[in-house]
mmCIF file of C-alpha atoms in Angstrom:
data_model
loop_
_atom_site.group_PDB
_atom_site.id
_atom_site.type_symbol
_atom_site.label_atom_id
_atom_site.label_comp_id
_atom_site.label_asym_id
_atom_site.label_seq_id
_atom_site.Cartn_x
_atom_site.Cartn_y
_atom_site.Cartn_z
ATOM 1 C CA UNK A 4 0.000 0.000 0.000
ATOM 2 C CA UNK A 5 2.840 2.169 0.679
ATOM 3 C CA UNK A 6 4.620 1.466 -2.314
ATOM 4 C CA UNK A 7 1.699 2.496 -4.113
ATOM 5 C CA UNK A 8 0.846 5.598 -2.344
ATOM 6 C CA UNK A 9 4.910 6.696 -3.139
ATOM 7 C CA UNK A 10 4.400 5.799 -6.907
ATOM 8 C CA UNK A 11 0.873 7.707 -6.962
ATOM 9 C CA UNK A 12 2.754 10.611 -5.003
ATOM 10 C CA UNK A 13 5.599 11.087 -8.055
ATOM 11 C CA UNK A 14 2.988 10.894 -10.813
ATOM 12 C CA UNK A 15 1.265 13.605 -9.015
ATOM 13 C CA UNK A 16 3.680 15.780 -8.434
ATOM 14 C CA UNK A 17 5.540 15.362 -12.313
ATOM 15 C CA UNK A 18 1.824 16.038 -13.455
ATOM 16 C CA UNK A 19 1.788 18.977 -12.367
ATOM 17 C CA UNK A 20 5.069 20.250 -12.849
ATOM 18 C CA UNK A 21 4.397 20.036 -16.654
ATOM 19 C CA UNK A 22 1.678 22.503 -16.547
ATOM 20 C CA UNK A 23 2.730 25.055 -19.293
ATOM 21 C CA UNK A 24 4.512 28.399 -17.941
ATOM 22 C CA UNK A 25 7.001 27.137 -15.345
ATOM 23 C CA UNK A 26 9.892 29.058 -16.184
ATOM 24 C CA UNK A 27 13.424 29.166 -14.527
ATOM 25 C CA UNK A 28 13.145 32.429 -12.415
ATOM 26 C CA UNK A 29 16.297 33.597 -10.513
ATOM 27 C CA UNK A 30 15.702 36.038 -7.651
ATOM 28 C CA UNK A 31 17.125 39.033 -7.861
ATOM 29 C CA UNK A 32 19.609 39.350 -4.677
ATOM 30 C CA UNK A 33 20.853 42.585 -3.010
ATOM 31 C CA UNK A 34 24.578 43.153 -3.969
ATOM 32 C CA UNK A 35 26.879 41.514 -1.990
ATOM 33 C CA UNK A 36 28.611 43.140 1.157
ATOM 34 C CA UNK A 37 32.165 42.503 2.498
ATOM 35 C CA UNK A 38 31.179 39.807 5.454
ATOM 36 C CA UNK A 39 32.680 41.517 8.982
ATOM 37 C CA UNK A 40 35.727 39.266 9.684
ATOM 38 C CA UNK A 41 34.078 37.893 13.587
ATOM 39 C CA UNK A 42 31.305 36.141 10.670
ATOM 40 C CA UNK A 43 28.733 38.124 12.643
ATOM 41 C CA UNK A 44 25.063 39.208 11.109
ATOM 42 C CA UNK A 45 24.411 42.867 11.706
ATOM 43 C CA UNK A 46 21.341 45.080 10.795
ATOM 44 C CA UNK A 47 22.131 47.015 7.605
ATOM 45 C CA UNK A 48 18.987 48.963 7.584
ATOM 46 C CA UNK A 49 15.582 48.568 9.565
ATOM 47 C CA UNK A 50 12.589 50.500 7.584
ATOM 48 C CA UNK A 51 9.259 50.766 9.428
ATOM 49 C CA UNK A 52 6.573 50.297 6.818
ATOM 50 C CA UNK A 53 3.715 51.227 9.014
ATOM 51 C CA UNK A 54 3.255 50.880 13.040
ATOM 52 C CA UNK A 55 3.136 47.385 12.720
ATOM 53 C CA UNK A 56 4.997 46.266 9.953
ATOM 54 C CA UNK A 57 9.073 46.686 9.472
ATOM 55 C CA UNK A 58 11.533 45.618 7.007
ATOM 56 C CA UNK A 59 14.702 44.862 8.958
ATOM 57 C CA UNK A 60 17.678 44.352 5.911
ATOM 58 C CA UNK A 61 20.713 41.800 7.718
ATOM 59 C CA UNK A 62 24.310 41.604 6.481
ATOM 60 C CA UNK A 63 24.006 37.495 6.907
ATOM 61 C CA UNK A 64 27.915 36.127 6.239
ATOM 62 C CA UNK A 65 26.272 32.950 5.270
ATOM 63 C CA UNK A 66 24.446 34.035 2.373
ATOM 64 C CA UNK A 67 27.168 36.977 1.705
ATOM 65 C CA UNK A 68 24.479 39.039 1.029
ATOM 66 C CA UNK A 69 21.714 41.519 2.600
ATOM 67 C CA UNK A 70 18.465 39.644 3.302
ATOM 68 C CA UNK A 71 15.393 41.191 3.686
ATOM 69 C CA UNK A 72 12.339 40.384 6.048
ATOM 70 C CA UNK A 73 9.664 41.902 7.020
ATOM 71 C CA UNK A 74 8.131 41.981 10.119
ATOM 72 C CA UNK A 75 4.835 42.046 11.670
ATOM 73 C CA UNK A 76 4.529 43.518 15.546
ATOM 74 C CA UNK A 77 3.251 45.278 17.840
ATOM 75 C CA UNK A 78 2.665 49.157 18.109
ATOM 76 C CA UNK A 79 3.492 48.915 21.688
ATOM 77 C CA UNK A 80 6.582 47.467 23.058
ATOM 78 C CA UNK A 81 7.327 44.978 26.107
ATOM 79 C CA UNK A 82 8.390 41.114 25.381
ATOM 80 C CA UNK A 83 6.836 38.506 23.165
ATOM 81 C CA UNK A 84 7.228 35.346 20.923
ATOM 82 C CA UNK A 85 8.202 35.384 17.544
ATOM 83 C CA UNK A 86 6.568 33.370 14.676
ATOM 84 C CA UNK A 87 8.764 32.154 11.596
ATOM 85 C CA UNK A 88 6.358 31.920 8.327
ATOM 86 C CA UNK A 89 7.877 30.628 5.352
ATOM 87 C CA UNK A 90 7.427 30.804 1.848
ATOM 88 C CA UNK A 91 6.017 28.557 -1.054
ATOM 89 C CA UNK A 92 8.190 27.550 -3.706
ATOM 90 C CA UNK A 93 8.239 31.501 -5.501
ATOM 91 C CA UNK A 94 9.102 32.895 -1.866
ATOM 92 C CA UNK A 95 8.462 36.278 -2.959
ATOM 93 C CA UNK A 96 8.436 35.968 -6.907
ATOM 94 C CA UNK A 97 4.858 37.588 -7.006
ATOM 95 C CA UNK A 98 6.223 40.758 -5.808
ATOM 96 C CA UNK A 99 9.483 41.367 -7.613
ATOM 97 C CA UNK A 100 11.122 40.013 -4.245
ATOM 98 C CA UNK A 101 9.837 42.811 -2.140
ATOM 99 C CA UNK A 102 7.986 41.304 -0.159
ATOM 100 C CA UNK A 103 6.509 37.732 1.038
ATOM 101 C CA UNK A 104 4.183 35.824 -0.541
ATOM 102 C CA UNK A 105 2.377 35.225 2.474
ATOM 103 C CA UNK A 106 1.411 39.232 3.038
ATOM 104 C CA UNK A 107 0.477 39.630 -0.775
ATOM 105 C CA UNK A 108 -1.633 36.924 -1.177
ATOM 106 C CA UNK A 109 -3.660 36.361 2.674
ATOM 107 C CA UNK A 110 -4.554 38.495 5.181
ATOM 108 C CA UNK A 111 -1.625 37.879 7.586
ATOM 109 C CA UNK A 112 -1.381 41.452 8.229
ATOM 110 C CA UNK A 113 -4.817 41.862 9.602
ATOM 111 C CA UNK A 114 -5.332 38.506 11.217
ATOM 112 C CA UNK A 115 -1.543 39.277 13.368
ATOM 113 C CA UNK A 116 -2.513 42.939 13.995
ATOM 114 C CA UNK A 117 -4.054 42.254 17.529
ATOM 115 C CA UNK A 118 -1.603 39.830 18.478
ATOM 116 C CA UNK A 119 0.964 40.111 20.762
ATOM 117 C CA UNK A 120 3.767 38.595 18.408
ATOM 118 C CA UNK A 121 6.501 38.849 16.283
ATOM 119 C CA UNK A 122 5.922 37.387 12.452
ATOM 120 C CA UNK A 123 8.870 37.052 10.398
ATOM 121 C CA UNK A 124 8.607 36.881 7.278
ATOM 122 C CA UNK A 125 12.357 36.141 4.919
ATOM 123 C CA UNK A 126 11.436 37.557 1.574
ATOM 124 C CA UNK A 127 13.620 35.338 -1.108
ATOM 125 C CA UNK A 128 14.808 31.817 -0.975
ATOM 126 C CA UNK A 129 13.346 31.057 -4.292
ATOM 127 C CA UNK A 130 13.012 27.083 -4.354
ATOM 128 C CA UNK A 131 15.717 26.686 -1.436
ATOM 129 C CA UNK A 132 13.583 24.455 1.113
ATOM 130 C CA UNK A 133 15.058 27.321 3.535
ATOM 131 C CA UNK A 134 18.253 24.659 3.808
ATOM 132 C CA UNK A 135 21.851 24.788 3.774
ATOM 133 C CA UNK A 136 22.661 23.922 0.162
ATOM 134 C CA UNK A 137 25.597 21.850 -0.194
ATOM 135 C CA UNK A 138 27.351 23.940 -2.598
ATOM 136 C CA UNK A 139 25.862 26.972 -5.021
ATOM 137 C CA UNK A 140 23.677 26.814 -7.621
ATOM 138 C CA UNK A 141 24.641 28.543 -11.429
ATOM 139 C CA UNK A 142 20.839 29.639 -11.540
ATOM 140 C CA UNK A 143 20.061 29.762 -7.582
ATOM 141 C CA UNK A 144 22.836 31.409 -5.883
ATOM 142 C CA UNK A 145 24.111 30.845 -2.620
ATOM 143 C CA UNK A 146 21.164 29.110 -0.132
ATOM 144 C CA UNK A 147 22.799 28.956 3.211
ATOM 145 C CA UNK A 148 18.957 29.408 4.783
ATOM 146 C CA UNK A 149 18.854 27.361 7.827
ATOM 147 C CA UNK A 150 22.263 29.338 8.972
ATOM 148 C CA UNK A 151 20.607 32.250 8.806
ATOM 149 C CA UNK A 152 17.252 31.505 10.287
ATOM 150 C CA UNK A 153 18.016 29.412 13.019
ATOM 151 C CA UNK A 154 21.310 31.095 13.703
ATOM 152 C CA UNK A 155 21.560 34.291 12.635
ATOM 153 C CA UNK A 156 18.737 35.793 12.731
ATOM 154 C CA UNK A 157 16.462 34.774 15.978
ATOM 155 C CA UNK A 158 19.075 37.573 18.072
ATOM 156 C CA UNK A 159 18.725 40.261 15.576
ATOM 157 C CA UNK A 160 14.661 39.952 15.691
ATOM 158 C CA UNK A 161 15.339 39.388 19.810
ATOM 159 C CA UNK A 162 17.080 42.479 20.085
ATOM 160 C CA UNK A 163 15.192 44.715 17.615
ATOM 161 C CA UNK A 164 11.622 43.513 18.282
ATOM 162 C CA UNK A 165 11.877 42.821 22.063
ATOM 163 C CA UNK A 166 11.768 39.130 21.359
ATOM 164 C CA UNK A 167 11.841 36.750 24.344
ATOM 165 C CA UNK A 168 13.268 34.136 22.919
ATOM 166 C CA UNK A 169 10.203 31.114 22.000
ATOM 167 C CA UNK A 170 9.698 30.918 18.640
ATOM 168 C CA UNK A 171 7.836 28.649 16.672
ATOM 169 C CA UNK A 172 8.049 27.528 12.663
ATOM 170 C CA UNK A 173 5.489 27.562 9.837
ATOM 171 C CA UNK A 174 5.247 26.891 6.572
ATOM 172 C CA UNK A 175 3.345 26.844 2.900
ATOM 173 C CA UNK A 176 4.638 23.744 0.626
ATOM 174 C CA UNK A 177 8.360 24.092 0.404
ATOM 175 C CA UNK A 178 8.118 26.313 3.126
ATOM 176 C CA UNK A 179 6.268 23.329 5.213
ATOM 177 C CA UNK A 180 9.282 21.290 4.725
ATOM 178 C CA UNK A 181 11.518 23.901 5.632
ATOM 179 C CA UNK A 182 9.573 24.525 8.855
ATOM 180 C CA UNK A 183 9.736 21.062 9.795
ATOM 181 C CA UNK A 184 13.204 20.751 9.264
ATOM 182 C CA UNK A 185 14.070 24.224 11.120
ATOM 183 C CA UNK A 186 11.843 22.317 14.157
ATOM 184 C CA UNK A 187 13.609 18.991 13.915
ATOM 185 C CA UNK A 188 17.108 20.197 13.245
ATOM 186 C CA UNK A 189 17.260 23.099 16.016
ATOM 187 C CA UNK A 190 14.621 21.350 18.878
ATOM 188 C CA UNK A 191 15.714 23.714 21.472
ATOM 189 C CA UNK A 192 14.687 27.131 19.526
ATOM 190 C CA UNK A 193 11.104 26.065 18.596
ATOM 191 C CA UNK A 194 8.538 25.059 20.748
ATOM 192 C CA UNK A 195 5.820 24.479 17.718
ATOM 193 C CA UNK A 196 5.727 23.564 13.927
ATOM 194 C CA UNK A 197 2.369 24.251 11.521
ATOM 195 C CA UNK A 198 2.556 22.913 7.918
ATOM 196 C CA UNK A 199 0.414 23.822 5.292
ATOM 197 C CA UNK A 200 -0.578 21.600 2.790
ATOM 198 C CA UNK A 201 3.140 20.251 3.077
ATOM 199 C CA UNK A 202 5.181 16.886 2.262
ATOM 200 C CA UNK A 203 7.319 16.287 5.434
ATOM 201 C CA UNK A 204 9.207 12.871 4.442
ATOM 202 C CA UNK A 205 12.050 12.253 2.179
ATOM 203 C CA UNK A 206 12.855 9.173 3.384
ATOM 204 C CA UNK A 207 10.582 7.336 0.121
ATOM 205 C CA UNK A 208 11.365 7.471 -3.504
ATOM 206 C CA UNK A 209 8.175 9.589 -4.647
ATOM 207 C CA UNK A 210 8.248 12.183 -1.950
ATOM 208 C CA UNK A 211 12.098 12.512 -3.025
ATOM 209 C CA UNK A 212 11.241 13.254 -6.687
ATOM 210 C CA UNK A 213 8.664 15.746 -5.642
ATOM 211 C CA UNK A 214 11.726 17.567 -3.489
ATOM 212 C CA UNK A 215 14.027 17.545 -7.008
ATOM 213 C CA UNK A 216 10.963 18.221 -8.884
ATOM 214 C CA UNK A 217 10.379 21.735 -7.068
ATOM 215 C CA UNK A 218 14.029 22.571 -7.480
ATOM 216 C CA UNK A 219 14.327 21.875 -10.896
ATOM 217 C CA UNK A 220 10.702 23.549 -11.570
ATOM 218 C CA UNK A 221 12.961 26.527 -10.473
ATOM 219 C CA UNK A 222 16.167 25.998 -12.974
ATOM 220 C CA UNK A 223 18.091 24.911 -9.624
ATOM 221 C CA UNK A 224 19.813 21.440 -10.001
ATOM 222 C CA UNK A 225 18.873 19.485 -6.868
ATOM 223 C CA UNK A 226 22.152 17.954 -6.591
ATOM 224 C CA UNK A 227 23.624 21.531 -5.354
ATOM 225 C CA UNK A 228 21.251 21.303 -2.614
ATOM 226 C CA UNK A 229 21.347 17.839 -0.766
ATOM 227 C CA UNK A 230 23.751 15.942 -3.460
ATOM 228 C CA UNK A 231 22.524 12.129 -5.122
ATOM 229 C CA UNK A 232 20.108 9.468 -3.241
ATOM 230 C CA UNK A 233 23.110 8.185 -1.310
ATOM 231 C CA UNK A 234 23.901 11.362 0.682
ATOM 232 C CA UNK A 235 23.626 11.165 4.091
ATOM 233 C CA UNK A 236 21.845 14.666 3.763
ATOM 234 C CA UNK A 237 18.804 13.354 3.088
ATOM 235 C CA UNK A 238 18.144 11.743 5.724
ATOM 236 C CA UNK A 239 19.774 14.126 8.160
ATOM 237 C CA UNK A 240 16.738 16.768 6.557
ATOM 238 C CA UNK A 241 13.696 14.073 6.434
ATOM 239 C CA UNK A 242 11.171 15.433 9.141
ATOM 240 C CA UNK A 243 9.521 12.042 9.116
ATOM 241 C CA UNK A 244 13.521 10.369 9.373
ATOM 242 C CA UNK A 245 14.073 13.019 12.559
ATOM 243 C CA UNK A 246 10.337 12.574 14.110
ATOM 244 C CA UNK A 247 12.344 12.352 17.052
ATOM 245 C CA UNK A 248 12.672 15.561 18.003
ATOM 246 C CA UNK A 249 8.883 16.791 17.752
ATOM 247 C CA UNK A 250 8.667 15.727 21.001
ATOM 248 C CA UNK A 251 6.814 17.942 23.419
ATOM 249 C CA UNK A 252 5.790 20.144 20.408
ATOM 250 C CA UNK A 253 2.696 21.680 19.455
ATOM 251 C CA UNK A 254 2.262 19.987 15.949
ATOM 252 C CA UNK A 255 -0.439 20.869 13.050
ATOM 253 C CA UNK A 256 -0.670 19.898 9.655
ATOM 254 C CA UNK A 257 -3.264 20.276 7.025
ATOM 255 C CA UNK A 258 -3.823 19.197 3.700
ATOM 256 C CA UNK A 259 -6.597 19.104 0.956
ATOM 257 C CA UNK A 260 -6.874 16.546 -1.611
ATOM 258 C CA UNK A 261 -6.551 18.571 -4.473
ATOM 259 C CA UNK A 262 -10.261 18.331 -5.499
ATOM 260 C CA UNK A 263 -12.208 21.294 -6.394
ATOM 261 C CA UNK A 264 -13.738 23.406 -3.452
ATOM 262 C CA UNK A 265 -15.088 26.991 -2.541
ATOM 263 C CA UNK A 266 -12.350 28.827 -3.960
ATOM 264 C CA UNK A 267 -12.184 27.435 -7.319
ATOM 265 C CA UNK A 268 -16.006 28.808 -8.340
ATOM 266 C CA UNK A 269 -15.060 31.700 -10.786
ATOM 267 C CA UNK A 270 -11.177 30.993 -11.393
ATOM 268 C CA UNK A 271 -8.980 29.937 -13.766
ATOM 269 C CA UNK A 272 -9.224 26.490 -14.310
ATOM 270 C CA UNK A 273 -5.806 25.779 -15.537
ATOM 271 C CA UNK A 274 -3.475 27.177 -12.786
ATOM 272 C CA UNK A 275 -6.108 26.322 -10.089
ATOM 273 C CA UNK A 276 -7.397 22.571 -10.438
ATOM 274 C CA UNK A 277 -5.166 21.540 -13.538
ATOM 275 C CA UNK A 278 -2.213 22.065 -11.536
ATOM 276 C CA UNK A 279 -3.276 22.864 -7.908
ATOM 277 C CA UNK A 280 -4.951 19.598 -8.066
ATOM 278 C CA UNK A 281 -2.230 17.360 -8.594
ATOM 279 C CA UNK A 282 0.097 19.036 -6.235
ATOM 280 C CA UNK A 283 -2.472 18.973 -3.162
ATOM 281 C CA UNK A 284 -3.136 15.768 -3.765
ATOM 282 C CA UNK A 285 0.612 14.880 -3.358
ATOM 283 C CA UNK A 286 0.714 16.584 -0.186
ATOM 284 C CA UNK A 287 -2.619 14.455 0.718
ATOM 285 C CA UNK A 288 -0.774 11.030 -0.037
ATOM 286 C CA UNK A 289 1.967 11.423 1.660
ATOM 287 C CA UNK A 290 1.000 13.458 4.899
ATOM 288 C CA UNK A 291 -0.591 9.947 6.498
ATOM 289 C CA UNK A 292 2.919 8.483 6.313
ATOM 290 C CA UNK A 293 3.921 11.595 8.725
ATOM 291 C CA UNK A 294 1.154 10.437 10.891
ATOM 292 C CA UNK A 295 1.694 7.010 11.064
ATOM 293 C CA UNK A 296 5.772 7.990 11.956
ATOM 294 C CA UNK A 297 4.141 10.549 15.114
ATOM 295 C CA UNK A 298 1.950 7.713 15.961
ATOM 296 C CA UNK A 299 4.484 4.746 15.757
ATOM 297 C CA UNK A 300 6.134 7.466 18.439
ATOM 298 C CA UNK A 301 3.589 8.398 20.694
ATOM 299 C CA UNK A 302 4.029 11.831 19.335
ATOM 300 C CA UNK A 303 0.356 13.964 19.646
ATOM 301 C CA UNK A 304 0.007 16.277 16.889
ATOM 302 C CA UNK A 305 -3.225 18.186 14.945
ATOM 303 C CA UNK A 306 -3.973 16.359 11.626
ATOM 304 C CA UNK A 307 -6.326 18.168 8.952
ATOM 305 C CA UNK A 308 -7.264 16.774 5.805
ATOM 306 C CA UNK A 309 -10.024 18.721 4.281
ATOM 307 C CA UNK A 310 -12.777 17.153 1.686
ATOM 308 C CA UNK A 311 -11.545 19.297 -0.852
ATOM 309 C CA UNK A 312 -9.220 21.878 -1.786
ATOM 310 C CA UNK A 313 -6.138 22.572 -4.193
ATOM 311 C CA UNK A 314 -2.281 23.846 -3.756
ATOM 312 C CA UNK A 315 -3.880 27.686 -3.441
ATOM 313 C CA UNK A 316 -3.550 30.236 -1.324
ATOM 314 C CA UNK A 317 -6.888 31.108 0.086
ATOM 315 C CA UNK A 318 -6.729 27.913 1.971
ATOM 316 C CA UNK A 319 -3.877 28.197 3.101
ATOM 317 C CA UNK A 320 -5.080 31.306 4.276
ATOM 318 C CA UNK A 321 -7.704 29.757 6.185
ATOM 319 C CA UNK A 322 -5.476 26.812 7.476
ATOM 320 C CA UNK A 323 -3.858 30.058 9.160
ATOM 321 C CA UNK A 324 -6.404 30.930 10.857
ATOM 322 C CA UNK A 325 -7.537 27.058 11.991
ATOM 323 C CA UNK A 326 -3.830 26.436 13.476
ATOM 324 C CA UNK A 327 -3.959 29.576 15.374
ATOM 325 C CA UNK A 328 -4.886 27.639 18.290
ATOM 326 C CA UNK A 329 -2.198 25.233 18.055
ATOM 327 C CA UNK A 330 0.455 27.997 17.692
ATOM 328 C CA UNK A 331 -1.138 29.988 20.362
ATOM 329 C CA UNK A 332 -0.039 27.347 22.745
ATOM 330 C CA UNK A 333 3.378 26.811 21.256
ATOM 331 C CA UNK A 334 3.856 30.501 21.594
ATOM 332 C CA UNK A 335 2.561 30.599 25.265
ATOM 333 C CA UNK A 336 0.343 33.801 24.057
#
């Protein structure tokens, strides 16, 4: 049954990475600044967009570059918990890279505005699984992303946004995955993980093939990122491999099953069910092996899996809003 679900899960995924007008797109990346030599990140610029909204620009010596991300907080001041929301696979495409998919396309902005939180929002990371890439990519750049979340960033939004130090991680499709393995690879800095409509296993040969899939969907050669099959780097990144560690969390994760629902009434059919369809059902046939693994380990966790629904933003925008609860508790607000 397994084997069949995997095989299902590849055909899924390559049918809908043949949907016409997926094009190589290469973000377009801040110059590069002369790393200080102590390999420290500093705060290049911090722009305050409105009272509750910043966009704090960090020298990160990982990347070599200036990344930006944005910010949602608090008028007032006094401590609080910070939230880490990542990216789908364009991570900012939409907007020429100036901002995050997540506050173009939902109402995150609204729905954090009377909550006493950090969001952080990275803008970039364009098909990067928010990982430390082996080695750089011709059409990718550098993608040295857990580095710079889980290490140096979480003291810059501490010190500049009266952080307290918990922090949770959550993510939209790549950015699921990313989330998971931000949780599972740095326990001790999160106390919660959401995933959205995410695959959160590499240990089996279709979920693999959808991971190369949405780098190569990109023009990034998956190789660059975790090497072949045989590298010990995939398993040392396989949320369902590293289970583990989701002890104690608060866990949620949500999927549709890439049939048609509310939000499809009125759209374009082609980018919507064509295409949405295939990759949400993916995400719906492997997500039970990820509960099985949490099971097997006595692990409580939040499982979702909606009647309907395809790889689309307003539900993820409502998945949001369902999880609150769960990250509520992980956040201790």
């Amino acid at each position: 049954m397994r084997r069949h679900a995997s095989a299902a899960l590849g055909l899924a995924v390559s049918l809908a990475l043949l949907g016409p007008g997926f094009t190589a797109a290469a973000e377009t990346a801040p110059a590069p600044f002369a790393a200080p030599e102590s390999g420290v990140a500093s705060v290049d610029d911090i722009v305050k967009l409105t009272d509750t909204r910043s966009a704090i620009f960090v020298n990160s010596p990982a990347m070599g570059r200036v990344i930006q991300v944005q910010v949602l907080h608090p008028a007032s001041g006094g401590p609080r918990p910070s939230l880490y929301l990542l990216d789908g696979v364009s991570a900012g495409e939409e907007s020429n890279f100036q901002e995050s998919t997540w506050t173009q396309k939902t109402d995150a902005v609204q729905f954090f505005a009377d909550k006493n939180i950090n969001v952080v929002l990275p803008v970039g990371g364009t098909a990067s699984y928010y990982t430390d890439w082996l080695q750089p990519d011709p059409t990718l750049g550098v993608n040295q992303w857990e580095t710079f979340l889980a290490e140096e960033l979480p003291p810059i939004i501490d010190a500049n946004f009266s952080g307290n130090g918990v922090n949770a991680a959550a993510g939209v499709s790549m950015g699921a995955m990313g989330a998971a393995n931000l949780v599972t690879r740095h326990p001790d800095l999160y106390t919660g993980l959401a995933s959205y409509s995410g695959c959160l296993d590499n240990t089996h040969p279709g979920t693999r093939e959808s991971v190369r899939g949405t780098v190569a969907y990109k023009g990034g050669d998956p190789e660059n990122m975790w090497g072949p099959d045989s590298n010990p780097a995939w398993v040392e990144h396989d949320p369902l491999a590293n289970a583990e560690a989701l002890r104690g969390k608060h866990i949620y994760v949500s999927t549709g099953n890439g049939l048609p629902g509310p939000y499809e009434i009125g759209t374009d059919p082609w980018s919507t069910i064509a295409i949405g369809g295939p990759l949400e059902l993916a995400t719906n046939l492997c997500t039970p092996l990820f509960q099985d693994r949490l099971a097997q380990l006595g692990i409580p966790a939040t499982f979702i899996y909606r009647p309907y629904g395809t790889h689309s933003w307003p539900y993820w925008q409502d998945e949001l809003r369902t999880s609150w609860p769960v990250l509520q508790q992980a956040l201790g607000v």
